[in-house]
Amino acid sequence: MAVLDVRDLSVAYGDHVALRDVSLRIEPGQILGLLGPNGAGKTTLMNAVVGAVRPRAGAISVCGVDVAAHPRRARAYVGYAEQEIAVFPTLTARENVRDWAAICGVPRRQQDEAVAATLSALLLDRIADRQVRTLSGGQRRRVHCAMATVARPPLLLLDEPTVGVDPGTRRAVLEHVRELADAGTAICYSTHYLPEVEALQAEVVLLADGTVATRGGVADLLDRYGSTVIDLRIAEQDSDPRTISVKVAGPHALPAVVQGLGTDLHRLVGLDIRRSSLDEVFDRVVAAGEVPADAP
Amino acid sequence: MRRDLAVAGVLVGHEWRLQRRDLVPQLILTVMPLVLMAFLLPTYRSAMAVAGSAPGPGPLSGAEQAVPGLSVMFSMFLVSHVGMVFFRDHGWNTWNRHRATAVPVALLVLSKAVVPLGLLVAQFTVLLTAGRVLFGLEVRGSLGALALVVLAFALCLVALGVLGFAACRTVVQMTSAANVLALVMAGLGGALVPRDLLPGWAAPLAPATPSYWAVRGLQEVISGGAGLTGVAREIGVLAAFAGGFALLALLLLKPEQRKVSWS
């Protein structure tokens, strides 16, 4: 059974349609990277999952519980870290995480262990007893994430959890997310940092204008929408080598390209193979009018 | 039900941890009426003598009006602090964080309101005790009846604070309205001046305010020597006010509404 099952979801704010016929599923242990430009509907989708916005059409179930019919029961399965940091600044980091564990129903005798493990995973041990108001933005964001994960919910919604954090913090967050997924948590991870999606080996759903523009694994998307370019450097008699760029279907085309040089082969002094990044795929799919005709 | 009670206990503890870090406003609103009592005691004594107010046997000290009146007035200034509990959560984005949990909004609001209720009761307790120790206030009636009047009025003020949160979109709207309301209600209710000295136009309006019933109930017990049955009507009216405010708050509260907290 999918932990999160979204079927034909449409959400509108007045006349503005924020989501249109969106469907997706997340299985236990799966990480779904939710990508899309600003205003694509990523946050609206997460808010709909916790019942904070009412869908105009479609259905959402969490662990088999229909969110519209039983929002409270469904929310019991969800940990949600919104994009905006939501912490209690006058409490310490430990108090924030401990109180949230208690509010989310972690049994009292398990709270110490759960809090300590979560603080440690997010590198918060040394600052655990400082009031959150005295912490840096990145540290506050880690406390914010820790509050969402401490109860080890079956479904975790993380909305841009690494905005404005340093590389070390980003690595800690990503490692924590990976560990949670390995332990069976289903994770919906919204981000603009595409390398994070690659690092998490996440399945990708790319939203654009409130609809699913494309979906698939990172490698699959690179194959479908990316391109490979082979740069050949050819020696010239009286000048610097010139570069010939050949766009090919993939690296496997290299022998054919090299053989195609014919009598110039002996003048080949170097070559590079350049593959599209996920960023380029993202730009290409999102850009208006450039969605390939075979896009699913 | 057991799970809800457990969560309510957790939320009350959580709210107390948040509030105990900054009790300065409550402290100020407890000290200020004591300072005013010291200044106004002779004035109240004279005023009550002129008006012929004799709430009980024995000589008038002025404390019969100063202590219950100023306690009621300054407790009303805490109404905006009740609303601030919820506006504060909007400012920290934690209101939405709470809403994304399995805790129902009604339970969340009730649990968070317990702490300001306790602080209001504590404020009254300190003021009445200080009134006795410092200004010779003598409670002739039942302490149980006094406690119930205080509790009913505190409930009424908490419900009014929640109503302020539900009805106002910004914290400035709420604090402005609460301060004006506190002064008007204190004046009309006989908390500022003895009821017998209220202007003619104000006297008929007085019973429409909870402060009137609170001052009346407190004075009935303190000076009139009333027991529980003697102030049952006052307690009943205050409970009705509390229920009315709570019902109105329930009708106006839109949990999904974005409130503006700091401007």
XYZ file of C-alpha atoms in Angstrom:
559
model
C 0.000 0.000 0.000
C 1.303 3.441 -0.910
C 1.961 5.704 2.077
C 0.805 8.697 0.055
C -1.662 8.348 -2.772
C -2.754 11.516 -4.564
C -5.331 11.053 -7.315
C -6.419 13.678 -9.834
C -5.929 16.470 -7.305
C -7.053 19.959 -8.221
C -6.800 22.956 -5.900
C -7.906 26.502 -6.621
C -7.570 29.773 -4.729
C -10.528 31.712 -6.047
C -10.068 31.890 -9.795
C -6.425 30.848 -9.665
C -5.926 27.139 -10.241
C -2.882 26.112 -8.189
C -2.985 22.382 -8.976
C -4.695 20.599 -11.834
C -5.215 16.819 -12.042
C -2.077 15.929 -10.132
C -1.551 12.256 -9.331
C 1.375 10.697 -7.514
C 2.215 7.891 -5.114
C 4.984 7.410 -2.589
C 5.796 3.930 -1.314
C 7.433 3.140 2.050
C 11.132 3.987 1.955
C 10.785 5.984 -1.254
C 11.956 9.564 -1.656
C 9.994 11.665 -4.096
C 11.759 14.825 -5.244
C 9.160 17.476 -5.911
C 10.609 19.969 -8.345
C 9.226 22.981 -10.063
C 9.669 26.723 -10.377
C 8.234 29.156 -7.835
C 4.446 29.037 -7.901
C 4.339 25.605 -9.537
C 2.162 24.219 -6.744
C 4.661 22.286 -4.607
C 3.688 23.898 -1.296
C -0.008 23.762 -2.165
C 0.332 20.024 -2.744
C 1.926 19.540 0.684
C -0.670 21.741 2.363
C -3.408 19.668 0.740
C -1.843 16.471 2.111
C -2.167 17.775 5.689
C -5.661 19.091 5.014
C -4.652 22.748 5.348
C -6.192 23.534 1.953
C -9.321 21.941 0.566
C -9.083 20.325 -2.865
C -11.569 21.322 -5.529
C -11.410 17.812 -6.941
C -9.528 14.572 -6.486
C -8.571 12.543 -3.436
C -5.620 12.129 -1.117
C -4.994 9.213 1.194
C -2.220 8.770 3.734
C -1.541 5.193 4.870
C -4.950 4.319 3.421
C -6.781 7.070 5.346
C -8.767 9.529 3.251
C -7.593 13.036 4.171
C -10.906 14.730 3.331
C -12.975 12.284 5.392
C -10.597 11.809 8.339
C -8.103 14.681 8.365
C -7.122 14.210 11.977
C -6.390 10.485 11.572
C -4.464 11.131 8.370
C -2.367 13.886 9.956
C -1.281 11.493 12.680
C 0.836 9.743 10.031
C 2.511 12.883 8.718
C 5.517 14.952 9.761
C 5.623 18.298 7.985
C 8.408 20.873 7.835
C 6.993 23.869 6.022
C 9.187 26.133 3.942
C 9.003 28.884 6.570
C 10.891 28.080 9.761
C 8.384 27.347 12.529
C 10.091 27.054 15.903
C 9.560 28.415 19.409
C 12.414 30.926 19.788
C 12.251 31.245 23.571
C 12.630 27.508 24.109
C 15.901 25.638 23.730
C 16.490 23.409 20.723
C 16.014 20.372 22.944
C 12.757 21.726 24.401
C 11.431 22.425 20.915
C 12.147 18.902 19.737
C 11.022 17.240 22.968
C 7.740 19.181 23.153
C 7.012 18.364 19.542
C 7.732 14.676 20.124
C 5.225 14.735 22.985
C 2.623 16.648 20.964
C 3.016 14.117 18.133
C 2.391 11.270 20.537
C 5.850 9.763 21.113
C 5.469 7.790 24.379
C 7.136 9.507 27.319
C 9.640 6.686 27.943
C 10.837 6.843 24.330
C 11.111 10.607 24.111
C 14.655 10.988 25.486
C 16.040 8.465 23.034
C 14.117 9.867 20.052
C 15.115 13.445 20.853
C 18.786 12.579 21.380
C 18.957 10.579 18.142
C 17.312 13.343 16.118
C 19.439 16.118 17.605
C 22.554 14.072 16.915
C 21.548 13.254 13.333
C 21.113 16.935 12.566
C 24.321 17.994 14.350
C 22.421 19.853 17.037
C 23.933 18.120 20.095
C 26.306 20.903 21.053
C 23.698 23.644 20.816
C 20.763 21.629 22.121
C 20.461 23.613 25.335
C 20.659 27.057 23.797
C 17.505 29.078 23.237
C 16.582 28.918 19.572
C 16.427 32.716 19.319
C 20.215 32.758 19.814
C 20.904 30.315 16.972
C 21.838 31.085 13.372
C 19.348 30.727 10.534
C 20.828 27.400 9.440
C 20.726 26.031 12.982
C 17.122 27.122 13.379
C 16.260 25.357 10.150
C 17.797 22.160 11.504
C 15.679 22.477 14.665
C 12.682 23.042 12.388
C 13.468 19.827 10.499
C 14.177 17.910 13.704
C 10.686 18.736 14.978
C 9.203 17.180 11.828
C 11.260 13.994 12.002
C 11.511 13.263 15.733
C 8.304 11.201 15.848
C 9.497 9.078 12.883
C 6.200 9.472 10.989
C 5.403 7.108 8.110
C 5.175 10.101 5.768
C 7.518 13.059 5.880
C 6.861 16.261 3.935
C 9.910 18.512 3.651
C 9.362 21.781 1.840
C 12.718 23.215 0.768
C 14.475 22.099 3.963
C 17.920 23.369 2.955
C 17.115 26.943 1.923
C 19.872 29.259 3.133
C 22.002 26.647 4.882
C 25.735 25.998 4.583
C 27.108 22.919 2.783
C 27.768 21.050 6.039
C 24.205 21.535 7.203
C 22.938 20.489 3.783
C 24.927 17.260 3.954
C 23.585 16.559 7.454
C 19.993 17.110 6.345
C 20.432 14.921 3.274
C 22.061 12.133 5.284
C 19.249 12.279 7.834
C 16.651 12.104 5.080
C 18.438 9.148 3.470
C 18.590 7.334 6.837
C 14.891 7.892 7.435
C 14.065 6.555 3.979
C 16.273 3.521 4.579
C 14.273 2.907 7.752
C 11.039 2.903 5.734
C 9.798 6.492 5.891
C 8.152 7.741 2.714
C 9.462 11.206 1.954
C 8.193 14.006 -0.243
C 11.128 16.383 -0.677
C 10.562 19.721 -2.352
C 13.643 21.602 -3.468
C 15.194 23.952 -6.014
C 18.625 22.400 -5.525
C 18.617 19.689 -8.144
C 21.918 18.102 -7.073
C 20.121 17.210 -3.818
C 17.609 15.155 -5.742
C 20.440 13.358 -7.497
C 22.246 12.791 -4.182
C 19.089 11.341 -2.633
C 18.519 9.113 -5.687
C 14.953 10.297 -5.580
C 12.172 9.705 -8.016
C 11.297 13.059 -9.534
C 7.948 14.721 -10.130
C 8.355 18.017 -11.931
C 5.459 20.423 -11.491
C 4.916 23.351 -13.812
C 1.887 25.625 -13.710
C 0.128 23.285 -11.313
C 0.397 20.181 -13.465
C 2.837 17.293 -13.611
C 5.176 18.225 -16.477
C 7.170 15.032 -16.236
C 8.234 12.324 -13.808
C 10.771 9.541 -13.476
C 14.162 8.641 -12.032
C 17.036 11.077 -12.433
C 18.866 8.850 -14.951
C 15.654 8.274 -16.831
C 14.979 12.033 -17.102
C 18.538 12.691 -18.252
C 18.151 10.031 -20.929
C 14.794 11.343 -22.058
C 15.347 15.080 -22.009
C 19.100 15.515 -21.725
C 21.684 15.415 -24.454
C 25.297 14.342 -24.877
C 27.838 16.444 -26.687
C 31.293 15.166 -27.752
C 33.936 17.866 -28.143
C 36.790 16.791 -30.448
C 40.001 18.845 -30.448
C 41.773 18.687 -33.817
C 45.379 19.904 -34.192
C 46.019 22.651 -36.773
C 49.377 23.228 -38.508
C 49.866 26.916 -37.800
C 47.378 27.642 -34.977
C 45.803 26.339 -31.758
C 43.705 23.181 -31.992
C 40.136 23.775 -33.126
C 37.134 22.141 -31.387
C 34.379 20.304 -33.193
C 31.235 19.662 -31.111
C 28.984 16.765 -32.083
C 25.586 16.254 -30.445
C 24.882 12.524 -30.034
C 22.311 10.256 -28.421
C 24.721 9.118 -25.714
C 28.313 8.267 -24.832
C 27.953 4.972 -26.698
C 28.175 6.935 -29.951
C 31.816 7.858 -29.275
C 33.467 5.153 -31.501
C 31.309 6.100 -34.464
C 32.110 9.813 -34.003
C 35.838 9.150 -33.787
C 35.768 6.874 -36.840
C 33.909 9.601 -38.692
C 37.022 11.741 -38.541
C 38.470 9.542 -41.315
C 41.890 10.842 -42.432
C 41.781 13.555 -39.753
C 41.908 10.912 -37.012
C 45.694 11.281 -36.622
C 45.189 14.986 -35.820
C 42.839 14.237 -32.856
C 44.601 15.592 -29.766
C 41.825 15.368 -27.198
C 38.119 14.909 -26.560
C 35.491 15.648 -23.882
C 32.081 14.121 -23.328
C 29.548 16.569 -21.860
C 26.191 15.324 -20.533
C 23.239 17.558 -19.639
C 22.806 18.305 -15.955
C 19.462 17.902 -14.209
C 19.372 21.700 -14.086
C 19.378 21.818 -17.887
C 16.672 19.162 -18.064
C 14.639 21.165 -15.531
C 15.002 24.353 -17.584
C 14.155 22.569 -20.785
C 11.035 20.852 -19.453
C 9.751 23.917 -17.625
C 10.409 26.405 -20.408
C 7.187 27.122 -22.226
C 6.778 25.320 -25.511
C 9.818 23.159 -25.078
C 8.203 20.186 -23.384
C 8.970 17.304 -25.712
C 5.992 15.869 -27.523
C 6.578 12.465 -25.930
C 6.495 13.850 -22.416
C 4.272 11.689 -20.266
C -10.617 10.959 25.141
C -7.662 9.801 27.275
C -5.318 10.584 24.418
C -6.873 14.070 24.091
C -6.425 14.708 27.795
C -2.810 13.596 27.583
C -2.190 15.902 24.616
C -3.936 18.752 26.466
C -1.578 18.201 29.402
C 1.415 18.310 27.064
C 0.161 21.508 25.431
C -0.458 23.203 28.783
C 3.080 22.331 29.900
C 4.458 23.534 26.578
C 2.557 26.834 26.819
C 3.701 27.361 30.399
C 7.342 26.852 29.337
C 6.798 29.533 26.695
C 5.110 32.025 29.029
C 7.272 31.617 32.111
C 10.261 32.986 30.186
C 8.565 36.366 30.018
C 6.211 37.136 32.877
C 7.129 40.830 32.988
C 3.789 42.078 31.577
C 1.858 40.077 34.169
C 4.178 41.323 36.892
C 3.696 44.950 35.854
C -0.078 44.552 35.677
C 0.024 43.172 39.210
C 2.298 45.826 40.705
C 0.581 48.800 39.037
C -2.802 48.343 40.762
C -1.012 47.969 44.110
C 0.710 51.318 43.569
C -2.593 52.905 42.554
C -4.348 51.416 45.589
C -1.811 53.099 47.864
C -2.512 56.457 46.230
C -6.281 56.137 45.853
C -7.293 54.573 49.170
C -8.080 57.890 50.928
C -9.880 59.198 47.848
C -12.073 56.096 47.670
C -12.766 56.337 51.420
C -13.961 59.916 51.036
C -15.911 59.177 47.881
C -17.720 56.249 49.468
C -18.544 58.351 52.530
C -19.924 61.140 50.343
C -21.974 58.687 48.290
C -23.224 56.956 51.398
C -21.887 53.632 50.211
C -21.768 51.306 53.150
C -21.173 47.848 51.771
C -20.856 46.361 55.225
C -20.645 47.088 58.928
C -17.708 48.906 60.459
C -15.710 51.944 59.358
C -14.813 52.414 55.695
C -11.137 52.017 54.799
C -11.474 52.584 51.060
C -9.951 49.155 50.422
C -13.504 47.804 49.922
C -13.569 49.693 46.632
C -9.890 50.039 45.771
C -8.877 46.382 45.979
C -11.724 44.662 44.079
C -12.182 47.592 41.680
C -8.568 47.988 40.620
C -8.055 44.208 40.584
C -10.926 43.877 38.119
C -9.695 46.801 36.021
C -6.116 45.572 35.699
C -7.166 41.986 35.075
C -9.023 43.324 32.060
C -5.745 44.643 30.660
C -4.580 41.008 30.542
C -7.260 40.215 27.956
C -4.939 41.283 25.155
C -2.270 38.960 26.546
C -4.664 36.039 26.097
C -5.058 36.935 22.439
C -1.310 37.443 22.122
C -0.768 33.758 22.885
C -2.351 32.933 19.539
C -1.042 35.915 17.555
C 2.436 34.983 18.792
C 2.043 31.498 17.301
C 1.103 33.094 13.992
C 4.215 35.269 14.168
C 6.424 32.237 14.783
C 4.618 30.207 12.062
C 3.895 27.622 14.744
C 0.123 28.049 14.432
C 0.249 26.272 11.070
C 2.722 23.774 12.467
C 0.167 22.937 15.183
C -2.600 22.708 12.598
C -0.630 20.128 10.608
C -0.673 17.739 13.583
C -3.479 15.454 14.694
C -4.422 17.844 17.514
C -7.894 19.392 16.894
C -7.945 23.192 16.828
C -10.507 23.358 19.659
C -8.258 21.295 21.927
C -5.257 23.409 20.940
C -7.047 26.668 21.791
C -8.482 25.369 25.061
C -5.149 23.962 26.193
C -3.244 27.112 25.371
C -5.862 29.212 27.180
C -5.334 27.324 30.437
C -2.070 29.141 31.184
C -3.472 32.694 30.873
C -6.426 31.541 32.962
C -4.017 30.435 35.666
C -2.101 33.706 35.427
C -5.316 35.713 35.791
C -6.290 33.751 38.884
C -2.758 34.219 40.239
C -2.979 37.984 39.623
C -6.251 38.170 41.576
C -4.830 36.036 44.373
C -1.779 38.282 44.763
C -3.873 41.480 44.639
C -6.473 40.301 47.146
C -3.798 38.945 49.470
C -1.754 42.145 49.182
C -4.976 44.113 49.738
C -5.427 42.312 53.027
C -1.789 42.536 54.148
C -0.995 46.074 52.974
C -4.321 47.877 53.058
C -6.261 46.042 55.749
C -8.888 44.560 53.468
C -11.152 42.289 55.454
C -12.994 39.472 53.712
C -16.201 38.990 55.683
C -17.741 36.299 53.494
C -16.747 32.875 52.227
C -13.323 32.422 50.639
C -14.802 29.656 48.462
C -17.389 32.090 47.093
C -14.630 34.639 46.497
C -12.593 32.040 44.601
C -15.581 31.118 42.439
C -16.300 34.749 41.546
C -12.644 35.180 40.587
C -12.625 31.960 38.553
C -15.854 32.836 36.718
C -14.543 36.314 35.865
C -11.142 34.920 34.770
C -12.944 32.443 32.491
C -14.931 35.322 31.081
C -11.755 37.297 30.339
C -10.021 34.310 28.726
C -13.032 33.752 26.482
C -12.975 37.465 25.629
C -9.274 37.196 24.739
C -9.921 34.228 22.440
C -12.764 36.208 20.875
C -10.329 39.072 20.276
C -7.983 36.689 18.487
C -10.817 35.220 16.427
C -12.313 38.577 15.455
C -9.178 40.599 14.694
C -6.865 40.137 11.735
C -3.893 41.985 13.201
C -2.398 42.158 16.645
C -2.643 45.965 16.619
C -6.394 45.743 16.034
C -6.714 43.352 18.946
C -4.586 45.217 21.485
C -6.217 48.557 20.618
C -9.705 47.125 20.944
C -8.822 45.273 24.154
C -7.389 48.377 25.840
C -10.391 50.536 24.943
C -12.754 47.779 26.027
C -10.900 47.342 29.316
C -11.266 51.042 30.171
C -14.905 51.278 29.105
C -15.890 48.113 30.927
C -13.938 49.075 34.027
C -15.632 52.466 34.066
C -19.125 51.157 33.441
C -18.697 48.237 35.805
C -17.864 50.342 38.839
C -14.224 49.295 38.963
C -12.903 52.847 38.630
C -15.426 54.650 40.821
C -18.004 53.250 43.253
C -21.210 52.206 41.475
C -23.219 54.732 43.490
C -21.131 57.529 41.998
C -21.526 56.485 38.356
C -23.053 59.202 36.145
C -26.743 58.862 35.445
C -26.266 57.758 31.828
C -23.795 55.019 32.836
C -25.715 53.344 35.637
C -28.281 51.578 33.411
C -25.512 50.310 31.120
C -23.413 48.858 33.926
C -25.137 45.434 34.156
C -24.321 44.845 30.475
C -20.634 44.488 31.363
C -18.993 41.489 33.049
C -16.869 43.847 35.147
C -20.017 45.095 36.897
C -20.902 41.573 38.006
C -17.327 40.838 39.000
C -16.997 43.968 41.172
C -20.447 43.371 42.621
C -19.666 39.727 43.391
C -16.317 40.532 44.981
C -17.795 43.329 47.115
C -20.721 41.151 48.185
C -18.258 38.624 49.573
C -15.610 41.040 50.875
C -17.837 43.688 52.478
C -21.282 42.132 52.537
C -20.168 38.833 54.041
C -21.911 36.778 51.360
C -21.482 33.048 50.948
C -21.857 30.953 47.828
C -25.625 31.374 47.594
C -25.274 35.123 48.095
C -23.202 35.466 44.900
C -24.757 32.638 42.860
C -26.409 35.182 40.573
C -23.155 37.045 39.946
C -21.312 33.792 39.246
C -24.107 32.638 36.945
C -24.086 35.884 34.940
C -20.289 35.798 34.629
C -20.475 32.180 33.442
C -23.109 33.209 30.900
C -20.844 36.006 29.641
C -17.982 33.504 29.357
C -20.178 31.080 27.410
C -21.409 33.851 25.110
C -17.896 35.099 24.351
C -16.695 31.536 23.760
C -19.572 30.810 21.405
C -18.929 33.985 19.451
C -15.235 33.112 19.253
C -16.122 29.664 17.947
C -18.320 31.206 15.234
C -15.707 33.758 14.165
C -12.560 31.640 14.405
C -11.151 30.695 11.023
C -8.132 28.486 11.784
C -6.793 28.792 8.245
C -6.821 32.622 8.296
C -3.382 34.252 8.144
C -3.067 36.712 11.026
C -0.632 39.612 11.065
C 1.358 39.393 14.263
C 3.948 42.083 14.603
C 2.574 45.155 12.857
